[in-house]
mmCIF file of C-alpha atoms (C1' of nucleotides) and ligand atoms in Angstrom:
data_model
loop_
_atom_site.group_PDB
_atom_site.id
_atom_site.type_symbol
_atom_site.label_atom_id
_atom_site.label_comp_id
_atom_site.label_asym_id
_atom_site.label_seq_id
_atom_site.Cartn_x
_atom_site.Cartn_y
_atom_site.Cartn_z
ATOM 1 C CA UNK A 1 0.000 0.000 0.000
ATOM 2 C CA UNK A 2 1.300 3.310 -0.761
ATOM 3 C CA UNK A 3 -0.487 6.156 0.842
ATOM 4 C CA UNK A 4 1.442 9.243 0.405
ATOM 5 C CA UNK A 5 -0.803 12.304 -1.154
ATOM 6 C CA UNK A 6 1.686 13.175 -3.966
ATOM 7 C CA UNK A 7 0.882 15.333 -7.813
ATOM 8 C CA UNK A 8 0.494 12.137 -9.566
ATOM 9 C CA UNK A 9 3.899 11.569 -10.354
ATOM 10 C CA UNK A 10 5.157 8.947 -9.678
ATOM 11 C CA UNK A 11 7.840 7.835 -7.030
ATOM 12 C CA UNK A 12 11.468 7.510 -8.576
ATOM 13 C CA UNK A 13 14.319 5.144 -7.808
ATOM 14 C CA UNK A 14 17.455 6.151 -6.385
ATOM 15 C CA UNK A 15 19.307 5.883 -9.903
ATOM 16 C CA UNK A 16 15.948 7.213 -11.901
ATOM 17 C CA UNK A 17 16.445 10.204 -9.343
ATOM 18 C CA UNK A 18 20.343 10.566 -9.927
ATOM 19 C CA UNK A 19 19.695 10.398 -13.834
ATOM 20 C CA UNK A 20 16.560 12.904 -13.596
ATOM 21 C CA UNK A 21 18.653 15.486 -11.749
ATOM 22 C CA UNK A 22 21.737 15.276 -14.225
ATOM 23 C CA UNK A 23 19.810 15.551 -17.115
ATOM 24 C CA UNK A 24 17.745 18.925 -15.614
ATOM 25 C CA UNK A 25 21.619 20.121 -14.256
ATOM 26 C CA UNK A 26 22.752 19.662 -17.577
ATOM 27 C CA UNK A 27 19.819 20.617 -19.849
ATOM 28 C CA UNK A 28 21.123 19.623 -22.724
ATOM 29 C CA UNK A 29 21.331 16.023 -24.911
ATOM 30 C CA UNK A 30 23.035 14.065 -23.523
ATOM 31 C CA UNK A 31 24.204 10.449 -24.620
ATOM 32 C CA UNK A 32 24.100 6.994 -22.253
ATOM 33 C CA UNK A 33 27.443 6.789 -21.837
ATOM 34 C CA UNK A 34 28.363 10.474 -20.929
ATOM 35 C CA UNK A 35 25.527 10.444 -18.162
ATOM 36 C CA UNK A 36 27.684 6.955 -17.312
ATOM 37 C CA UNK A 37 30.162 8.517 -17.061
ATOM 38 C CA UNK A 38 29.106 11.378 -15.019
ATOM 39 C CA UNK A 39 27.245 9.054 -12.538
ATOM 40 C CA UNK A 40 30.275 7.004 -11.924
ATOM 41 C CA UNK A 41 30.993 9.055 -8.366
ATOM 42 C CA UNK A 42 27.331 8.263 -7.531
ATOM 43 C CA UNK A 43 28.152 4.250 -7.602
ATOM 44 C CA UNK A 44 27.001 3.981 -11.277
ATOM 45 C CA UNK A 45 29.335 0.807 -12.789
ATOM 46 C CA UNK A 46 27.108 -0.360 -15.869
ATOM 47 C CA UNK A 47 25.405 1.135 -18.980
ATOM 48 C CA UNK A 48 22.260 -0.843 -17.975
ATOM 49 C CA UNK A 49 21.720 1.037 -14.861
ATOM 50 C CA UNK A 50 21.783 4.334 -17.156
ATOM 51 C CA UNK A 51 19.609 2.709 -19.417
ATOM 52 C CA UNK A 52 17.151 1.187 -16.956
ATOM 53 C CA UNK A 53 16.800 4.219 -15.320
ATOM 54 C CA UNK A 54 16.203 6.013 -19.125
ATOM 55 C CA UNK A 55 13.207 3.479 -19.946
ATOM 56 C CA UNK A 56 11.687 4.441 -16.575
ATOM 57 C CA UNK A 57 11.616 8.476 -17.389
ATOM 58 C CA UNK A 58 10.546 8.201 -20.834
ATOM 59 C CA UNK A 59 7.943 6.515 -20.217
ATOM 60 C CA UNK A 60 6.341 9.143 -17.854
ATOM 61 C CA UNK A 61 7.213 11.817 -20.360
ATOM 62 C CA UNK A 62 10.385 12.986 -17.913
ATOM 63 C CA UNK A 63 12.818 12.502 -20.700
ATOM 64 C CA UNK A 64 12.860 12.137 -24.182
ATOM 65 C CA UNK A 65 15.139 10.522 -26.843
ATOM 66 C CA UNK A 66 16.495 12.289 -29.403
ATOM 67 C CA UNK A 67 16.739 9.666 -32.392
ATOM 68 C CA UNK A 68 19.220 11.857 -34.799
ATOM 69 C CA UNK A 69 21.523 12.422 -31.582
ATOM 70 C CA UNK A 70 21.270 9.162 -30.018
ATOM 71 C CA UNK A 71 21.091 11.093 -26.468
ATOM 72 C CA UNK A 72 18.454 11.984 -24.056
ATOM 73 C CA UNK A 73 16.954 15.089 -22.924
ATOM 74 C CA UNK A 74 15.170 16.615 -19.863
ATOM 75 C CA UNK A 75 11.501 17.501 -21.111
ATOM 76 C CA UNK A 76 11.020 21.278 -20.891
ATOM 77 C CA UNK A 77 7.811 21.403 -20.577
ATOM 78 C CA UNK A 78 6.296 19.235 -16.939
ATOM 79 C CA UNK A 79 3.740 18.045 -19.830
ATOM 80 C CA UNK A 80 4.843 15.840 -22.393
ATOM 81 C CA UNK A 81 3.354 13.020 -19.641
ATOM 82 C CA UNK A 82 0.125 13.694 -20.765
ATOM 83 C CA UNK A 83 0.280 15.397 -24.465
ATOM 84 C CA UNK A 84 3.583 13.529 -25.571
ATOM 85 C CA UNK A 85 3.493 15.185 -28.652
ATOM 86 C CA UNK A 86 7.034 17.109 -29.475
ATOM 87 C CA UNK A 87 9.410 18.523 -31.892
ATOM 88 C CA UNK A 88 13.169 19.087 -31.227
ATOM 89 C CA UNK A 89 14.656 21.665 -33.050
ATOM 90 C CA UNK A 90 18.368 21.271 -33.181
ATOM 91 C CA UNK A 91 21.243 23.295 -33.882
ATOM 92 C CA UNK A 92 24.444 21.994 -35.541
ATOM 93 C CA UNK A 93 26.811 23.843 -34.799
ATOM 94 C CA UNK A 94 26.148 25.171 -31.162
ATOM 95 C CA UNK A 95 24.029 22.179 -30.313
ATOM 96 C CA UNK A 96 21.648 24.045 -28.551
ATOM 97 C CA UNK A 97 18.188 21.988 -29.081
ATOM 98 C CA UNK A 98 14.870 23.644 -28.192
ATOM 99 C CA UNK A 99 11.674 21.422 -27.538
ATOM 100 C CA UNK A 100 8.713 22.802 -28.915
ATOM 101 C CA UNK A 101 4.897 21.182 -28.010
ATOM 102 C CA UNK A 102 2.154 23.200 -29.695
ATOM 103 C CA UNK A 103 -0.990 22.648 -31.097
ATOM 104 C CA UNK A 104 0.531 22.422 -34.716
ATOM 105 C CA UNK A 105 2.550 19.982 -33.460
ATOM 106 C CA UNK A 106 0.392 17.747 -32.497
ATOM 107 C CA UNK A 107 -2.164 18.376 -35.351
ATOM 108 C CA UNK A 108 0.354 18.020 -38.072
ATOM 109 C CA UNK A 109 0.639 14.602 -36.122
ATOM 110 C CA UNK A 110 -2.882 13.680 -36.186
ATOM 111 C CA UNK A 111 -3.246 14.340 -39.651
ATOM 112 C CA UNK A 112 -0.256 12.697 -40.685
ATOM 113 C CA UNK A 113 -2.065 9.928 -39.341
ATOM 114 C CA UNK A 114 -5.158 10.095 -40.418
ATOM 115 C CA UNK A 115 -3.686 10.193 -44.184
ATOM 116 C CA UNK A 116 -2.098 7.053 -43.868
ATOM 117 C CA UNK A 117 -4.568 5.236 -41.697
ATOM 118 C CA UNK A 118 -2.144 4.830 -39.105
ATOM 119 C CA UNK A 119 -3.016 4.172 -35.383
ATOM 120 C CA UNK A 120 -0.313 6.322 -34.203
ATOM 121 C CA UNK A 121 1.842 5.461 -31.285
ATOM 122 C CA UNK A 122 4.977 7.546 -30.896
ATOM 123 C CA UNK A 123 6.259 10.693 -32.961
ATOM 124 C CA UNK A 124 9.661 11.960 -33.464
ATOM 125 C CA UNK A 125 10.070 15.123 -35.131
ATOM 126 C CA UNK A 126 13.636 16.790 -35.463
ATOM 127 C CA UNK A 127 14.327 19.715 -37.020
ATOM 128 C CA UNK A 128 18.264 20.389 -38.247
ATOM 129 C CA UNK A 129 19.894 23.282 -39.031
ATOM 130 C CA UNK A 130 21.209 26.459 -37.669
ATOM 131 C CA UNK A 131 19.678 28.773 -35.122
ATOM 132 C CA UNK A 132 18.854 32.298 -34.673
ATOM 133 C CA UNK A 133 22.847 33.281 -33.335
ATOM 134 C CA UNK A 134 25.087 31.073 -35.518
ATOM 135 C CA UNK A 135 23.313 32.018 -38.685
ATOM 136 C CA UNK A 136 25.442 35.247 -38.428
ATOM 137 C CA UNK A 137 28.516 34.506 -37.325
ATOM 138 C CA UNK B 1 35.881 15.049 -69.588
ATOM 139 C CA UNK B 2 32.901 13.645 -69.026
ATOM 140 C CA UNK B 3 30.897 13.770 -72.080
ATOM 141 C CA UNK B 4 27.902 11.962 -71.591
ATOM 142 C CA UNK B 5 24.013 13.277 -72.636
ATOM 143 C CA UNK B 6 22.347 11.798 -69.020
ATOM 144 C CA UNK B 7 19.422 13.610 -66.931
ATOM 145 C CA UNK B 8 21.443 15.289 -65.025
ATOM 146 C CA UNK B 9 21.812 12.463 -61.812
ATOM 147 C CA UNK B 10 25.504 11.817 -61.081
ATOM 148 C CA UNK B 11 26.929 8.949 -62.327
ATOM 149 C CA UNK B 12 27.523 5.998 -59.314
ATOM 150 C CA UNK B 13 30.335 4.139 -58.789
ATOM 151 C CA UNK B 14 30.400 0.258 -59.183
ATOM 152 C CA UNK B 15 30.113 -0.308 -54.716
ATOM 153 C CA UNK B 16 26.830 2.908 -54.993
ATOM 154 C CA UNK B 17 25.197 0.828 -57.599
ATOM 155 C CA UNK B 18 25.594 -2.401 -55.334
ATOM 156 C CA UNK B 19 23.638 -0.654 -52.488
ATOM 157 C CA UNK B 20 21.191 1.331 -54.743
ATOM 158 C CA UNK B 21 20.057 -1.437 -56.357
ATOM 159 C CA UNK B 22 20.172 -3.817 -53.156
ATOM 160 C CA UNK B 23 17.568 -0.882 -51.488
ATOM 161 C CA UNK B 24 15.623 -1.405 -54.472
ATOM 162 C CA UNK B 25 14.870 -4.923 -54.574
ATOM 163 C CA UNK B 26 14.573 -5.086 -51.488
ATOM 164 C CA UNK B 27 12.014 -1.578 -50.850
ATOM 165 C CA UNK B 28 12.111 -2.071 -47.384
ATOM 166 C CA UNK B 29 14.596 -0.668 -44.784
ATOM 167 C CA UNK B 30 18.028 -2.131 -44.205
ATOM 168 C CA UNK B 31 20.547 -1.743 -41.751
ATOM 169 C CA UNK B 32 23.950 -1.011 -42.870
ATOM 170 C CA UNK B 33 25.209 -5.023 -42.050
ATOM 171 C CA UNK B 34 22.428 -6.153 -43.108
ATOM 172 C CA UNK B 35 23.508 -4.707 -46.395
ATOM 173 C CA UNK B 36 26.839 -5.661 -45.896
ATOM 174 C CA UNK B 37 26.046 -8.982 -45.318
ATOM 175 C CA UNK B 38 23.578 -9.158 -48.844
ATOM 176 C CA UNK B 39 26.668 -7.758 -50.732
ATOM 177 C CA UNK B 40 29.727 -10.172 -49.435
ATOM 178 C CA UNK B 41 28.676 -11.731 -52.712
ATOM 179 C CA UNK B 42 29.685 -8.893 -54.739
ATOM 180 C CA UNK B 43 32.753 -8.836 -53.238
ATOM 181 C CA UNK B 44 31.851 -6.043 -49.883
ATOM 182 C CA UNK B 45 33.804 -7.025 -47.003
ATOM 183 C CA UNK B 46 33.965 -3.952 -44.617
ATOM 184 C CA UNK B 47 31.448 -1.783 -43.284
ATOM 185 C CA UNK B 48 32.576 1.638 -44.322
ATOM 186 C CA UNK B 49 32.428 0.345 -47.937
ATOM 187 C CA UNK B 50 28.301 0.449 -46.964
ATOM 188 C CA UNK B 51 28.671 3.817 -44.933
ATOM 189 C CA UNK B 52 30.620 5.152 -47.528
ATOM 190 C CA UNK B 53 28.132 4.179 -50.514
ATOM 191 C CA UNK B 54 24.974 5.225 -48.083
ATOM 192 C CA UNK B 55 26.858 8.083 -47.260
ATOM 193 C CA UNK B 56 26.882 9.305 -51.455
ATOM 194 C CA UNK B 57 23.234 8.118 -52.326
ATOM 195 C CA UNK B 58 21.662 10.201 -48.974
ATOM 196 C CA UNK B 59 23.077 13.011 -50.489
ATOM 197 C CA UNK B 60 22.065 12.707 -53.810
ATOM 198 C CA UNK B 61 18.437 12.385 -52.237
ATOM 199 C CA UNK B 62 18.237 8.532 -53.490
ATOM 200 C CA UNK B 63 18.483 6.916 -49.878
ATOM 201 C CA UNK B 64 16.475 7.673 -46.637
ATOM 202 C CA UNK B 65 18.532 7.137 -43.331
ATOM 203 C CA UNK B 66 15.463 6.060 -41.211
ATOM 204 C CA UNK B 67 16.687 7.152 -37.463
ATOM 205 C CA UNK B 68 14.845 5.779 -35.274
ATOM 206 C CA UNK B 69 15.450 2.107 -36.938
ATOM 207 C CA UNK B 70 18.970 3.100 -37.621
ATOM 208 C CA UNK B 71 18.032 1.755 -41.267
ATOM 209 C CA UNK B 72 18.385 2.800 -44.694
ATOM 210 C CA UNK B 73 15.643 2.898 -47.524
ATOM 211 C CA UNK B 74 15.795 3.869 -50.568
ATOM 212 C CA UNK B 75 13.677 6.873 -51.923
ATOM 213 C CA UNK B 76 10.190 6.153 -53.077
ATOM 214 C CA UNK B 77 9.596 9.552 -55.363
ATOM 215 C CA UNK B 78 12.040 10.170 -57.698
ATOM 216 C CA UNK B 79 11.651 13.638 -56.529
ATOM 217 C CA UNK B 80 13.628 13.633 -52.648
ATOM 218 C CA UNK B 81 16.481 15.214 -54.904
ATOM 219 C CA UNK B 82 14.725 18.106 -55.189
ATOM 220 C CA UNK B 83 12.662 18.638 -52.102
ATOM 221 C CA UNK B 84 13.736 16.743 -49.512
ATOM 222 C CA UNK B 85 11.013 17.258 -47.202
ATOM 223 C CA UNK B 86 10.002 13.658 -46.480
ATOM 224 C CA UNK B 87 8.300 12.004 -43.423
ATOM 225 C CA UNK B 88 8.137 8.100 -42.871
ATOM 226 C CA UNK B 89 5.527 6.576 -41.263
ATOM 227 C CA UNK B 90 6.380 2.864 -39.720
ATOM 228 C CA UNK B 91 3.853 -0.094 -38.741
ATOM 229 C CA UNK B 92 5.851 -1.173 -36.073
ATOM 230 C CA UNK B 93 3.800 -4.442 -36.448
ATOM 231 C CA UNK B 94 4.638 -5.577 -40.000
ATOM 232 C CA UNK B 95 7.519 -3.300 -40.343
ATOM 233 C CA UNK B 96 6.167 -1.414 -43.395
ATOM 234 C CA UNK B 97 7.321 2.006 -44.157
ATOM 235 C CA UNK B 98 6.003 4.226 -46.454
ATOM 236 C CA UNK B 99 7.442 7.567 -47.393
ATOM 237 C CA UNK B 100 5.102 10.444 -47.014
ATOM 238 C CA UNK B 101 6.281 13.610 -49.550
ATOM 239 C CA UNK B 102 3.596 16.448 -49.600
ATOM 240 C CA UNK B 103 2.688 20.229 -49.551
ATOM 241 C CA UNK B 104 1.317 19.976 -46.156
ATOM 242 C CA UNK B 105 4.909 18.427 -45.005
ATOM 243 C CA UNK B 106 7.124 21.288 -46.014
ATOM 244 C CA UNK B 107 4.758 23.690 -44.882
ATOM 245 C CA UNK B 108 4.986 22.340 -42.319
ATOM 246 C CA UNK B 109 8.444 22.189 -41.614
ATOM 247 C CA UNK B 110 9.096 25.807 -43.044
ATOM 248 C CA UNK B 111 6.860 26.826 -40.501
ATOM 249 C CA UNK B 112 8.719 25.178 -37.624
ATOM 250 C CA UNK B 113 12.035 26.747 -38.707
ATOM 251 C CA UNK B 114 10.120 30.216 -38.953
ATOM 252 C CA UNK B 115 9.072 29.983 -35.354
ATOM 253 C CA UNK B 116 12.031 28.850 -33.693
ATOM 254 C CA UNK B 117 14.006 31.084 -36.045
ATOM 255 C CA UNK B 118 16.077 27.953 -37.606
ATOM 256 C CA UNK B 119 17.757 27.856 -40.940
ATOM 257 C CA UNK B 120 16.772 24.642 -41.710
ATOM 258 C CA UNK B 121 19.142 21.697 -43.257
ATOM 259 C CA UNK B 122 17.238 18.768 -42.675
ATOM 260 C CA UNK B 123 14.269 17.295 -40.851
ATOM 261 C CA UNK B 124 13.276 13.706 -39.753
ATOM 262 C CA UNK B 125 9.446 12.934 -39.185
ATOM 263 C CA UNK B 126 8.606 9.402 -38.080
ATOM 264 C CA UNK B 127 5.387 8.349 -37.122
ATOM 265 C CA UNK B 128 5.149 4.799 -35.088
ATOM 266 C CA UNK B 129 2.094 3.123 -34.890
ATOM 267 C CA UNK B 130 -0.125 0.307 -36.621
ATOM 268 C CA UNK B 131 -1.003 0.747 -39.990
ATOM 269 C CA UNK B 132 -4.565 -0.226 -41.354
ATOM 270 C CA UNK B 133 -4.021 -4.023 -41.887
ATOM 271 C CA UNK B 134 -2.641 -4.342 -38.059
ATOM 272 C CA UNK B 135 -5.372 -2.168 -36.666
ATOM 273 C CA UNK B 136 -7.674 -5.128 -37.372
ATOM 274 C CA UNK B 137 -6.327 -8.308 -36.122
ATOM 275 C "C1'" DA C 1 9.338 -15.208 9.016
ATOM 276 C "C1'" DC C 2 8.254 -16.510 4.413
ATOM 277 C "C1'" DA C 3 7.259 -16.422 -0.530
ATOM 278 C "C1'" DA C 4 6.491 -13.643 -4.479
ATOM 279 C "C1'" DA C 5 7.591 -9.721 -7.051
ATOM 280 C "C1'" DA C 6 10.019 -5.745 -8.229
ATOM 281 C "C1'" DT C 7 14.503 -3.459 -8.382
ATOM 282 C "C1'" DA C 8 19.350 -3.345 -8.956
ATOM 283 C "C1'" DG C 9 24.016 -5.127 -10.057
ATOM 284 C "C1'" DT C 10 27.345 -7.620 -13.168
ATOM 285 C "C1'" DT C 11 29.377 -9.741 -17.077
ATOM 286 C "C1'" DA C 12 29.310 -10.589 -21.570
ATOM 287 C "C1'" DT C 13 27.921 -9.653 -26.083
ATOM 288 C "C1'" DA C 14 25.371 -7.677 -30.026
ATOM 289 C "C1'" DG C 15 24.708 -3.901 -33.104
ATOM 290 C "C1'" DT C 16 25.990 0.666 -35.171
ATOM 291 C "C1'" DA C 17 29.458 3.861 -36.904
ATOM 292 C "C1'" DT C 18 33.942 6.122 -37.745
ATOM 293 C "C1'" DA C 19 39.197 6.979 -37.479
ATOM 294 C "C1'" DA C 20 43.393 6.173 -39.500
ATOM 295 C "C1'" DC C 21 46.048 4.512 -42.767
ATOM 296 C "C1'" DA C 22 47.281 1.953 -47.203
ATOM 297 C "C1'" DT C 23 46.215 1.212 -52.083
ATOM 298 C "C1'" DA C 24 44.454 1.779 -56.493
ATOM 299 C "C1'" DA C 25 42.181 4.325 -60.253
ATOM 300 C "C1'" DC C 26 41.744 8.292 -62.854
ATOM 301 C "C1'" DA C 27 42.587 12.708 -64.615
ATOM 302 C "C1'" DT C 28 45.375 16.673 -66.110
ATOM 303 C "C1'" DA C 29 49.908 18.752 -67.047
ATOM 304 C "C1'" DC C 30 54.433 18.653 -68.548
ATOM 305 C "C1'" DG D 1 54.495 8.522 -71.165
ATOM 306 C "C1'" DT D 2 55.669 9.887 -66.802
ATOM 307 C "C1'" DA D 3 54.784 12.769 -62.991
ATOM 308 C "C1'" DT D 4 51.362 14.737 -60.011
ATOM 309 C "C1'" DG D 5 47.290 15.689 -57.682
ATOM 310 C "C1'" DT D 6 42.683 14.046 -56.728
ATOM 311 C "C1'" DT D 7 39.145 10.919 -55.903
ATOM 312 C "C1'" DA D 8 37.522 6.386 -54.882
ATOM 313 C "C1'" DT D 9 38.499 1.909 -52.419
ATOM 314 C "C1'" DG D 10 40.175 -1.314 -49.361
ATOM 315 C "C1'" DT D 11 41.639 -2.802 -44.647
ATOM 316 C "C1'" DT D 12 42.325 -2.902 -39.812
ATOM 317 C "C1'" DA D 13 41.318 -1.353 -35.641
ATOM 318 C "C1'" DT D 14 38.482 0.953 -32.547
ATOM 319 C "C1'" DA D 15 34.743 3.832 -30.660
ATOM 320 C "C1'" DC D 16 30.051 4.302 -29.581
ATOM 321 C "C1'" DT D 17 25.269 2.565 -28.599
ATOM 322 C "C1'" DA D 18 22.276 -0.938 -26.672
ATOM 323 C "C1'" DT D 19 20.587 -5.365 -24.815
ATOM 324 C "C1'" DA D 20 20.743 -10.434 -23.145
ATOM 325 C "C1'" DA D 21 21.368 -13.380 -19.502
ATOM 326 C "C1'" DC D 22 22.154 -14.145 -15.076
ATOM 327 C "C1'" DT D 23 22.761 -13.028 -9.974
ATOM 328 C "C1'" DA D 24 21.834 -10.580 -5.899
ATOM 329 C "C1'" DT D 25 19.207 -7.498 -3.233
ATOM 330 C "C1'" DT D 26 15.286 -5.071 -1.623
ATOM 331 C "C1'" DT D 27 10.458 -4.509 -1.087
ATOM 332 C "C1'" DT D 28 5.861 -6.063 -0.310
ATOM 333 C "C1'" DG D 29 1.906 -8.824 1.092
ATOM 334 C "C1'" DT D 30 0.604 -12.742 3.974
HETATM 335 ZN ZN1 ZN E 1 8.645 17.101 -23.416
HETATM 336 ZN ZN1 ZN E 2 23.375 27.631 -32.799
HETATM 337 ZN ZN1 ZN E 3 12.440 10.372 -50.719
HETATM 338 ZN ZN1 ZN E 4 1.340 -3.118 -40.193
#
DNA sequence: ACAAAATAGTTATAGTATAACATAACATAC
DNA sequence: GTATGTTATGTTATACTATAACTATTTTGT
């Protein structure tokens, strides 16, 4: 029994906690084996317990993957848990990646699948390209 | 000198041709080994002789690196040369993919880039879901 | 306390991609 | 035709990303 009056959210695990607060720290992508890395001082030893702990905060909307980066990304928004629906817009050359969650987004989506009479699961949209400050440098 | 009356698509090298027409056969997507492993045959031992040919027909628009499968298929328009603006959507039942090319795509990503203020290089839009046929069984 | 279930740790291995260097093929210039 | 620079290829080794299989520990309900 678990009777603690909480948001919703669930409870996290010592390592989902560890990874949760790196990620946030760090803000940006980053990949398995730099948060590894970076978790070693906490007792991490093994790219499963990075990846373990990754599984767990994607799949409450707490992180996201970034397919074209193969790395993982605090959400920036406390509400991809319940819309889920995102675009990352990436710059590459100061790797700066925005996450944007609109209503476009998330239309484009549905009618993306509605054209091609697809129950649709999971999105990834990811923009590439340059942002506002490097394109004039 | 190259004096040759063609339509204006570069002319592929014997390893290109290998992979192009591998995609083709095939239509589906292909990881890199799994291509390597089709084309020991013709005499491919190494990865980077796949990376390397991949690397040639993504630019010229006539391969699609599917990211989120880490996979390779080859271009289903005849026209990803010109616009580029493609979005895949995968039955992550029966493994199809089909390659979505539209208006309503590139508006869509031109809009994106105007609103985060991007100059954009390249996008990736991948819908996961069940298609029609796996809806129903 | 005990059994069942969830969580975590460990080792090994599979799968994806590139670096670095050696070789060969092809073109242009002398 | 030989030299020279350039592009394409081949080869080996290695880096990076992810999961399988198994063990140990902790938690939970009875
Ligand atoms: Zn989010
Ligand atoms: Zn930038
Ligand atoms: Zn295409
Ligand atoms: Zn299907």
């Amino acid at each position: 029994m678990n009777l603690v009056l909480n948001d919703g959210s669930p409870d996290l695990s010592e390592n989902q906690k560890l990874v949760m607060d790196l990620l946030e720290r760090k803000s940006g992508p980053l990949s398995a084996y730099m948060i590894l890395d970076e978790l070693r001082d906490s007792g991490f030893r093994a790219p499963l317990q990075v990846y373990r702990a990754l599984e767990k905060l994607i799949s409450i909307g707490k992180v996201h993957r970034v397919e074209s980066l193969s790395a993982f990304i605090a959400c920036s928004h406390m509400s991809c848990e319940k819309l889920g629906v995102t675009a990352f817009v990436i710059c590459d050359k100061c790797e700066n990646v925005q996450e944007v969650s609109d209503e476009s987004i998330s239309l484009f989506v549905t009618d993306l699948a509605i054209k091609t009479k697809m129950k649709a699961a999971k999105s990834n949209i990811e923009l590439h390209g340059l942002c506002d400050g490097c394109q004039n440098i």
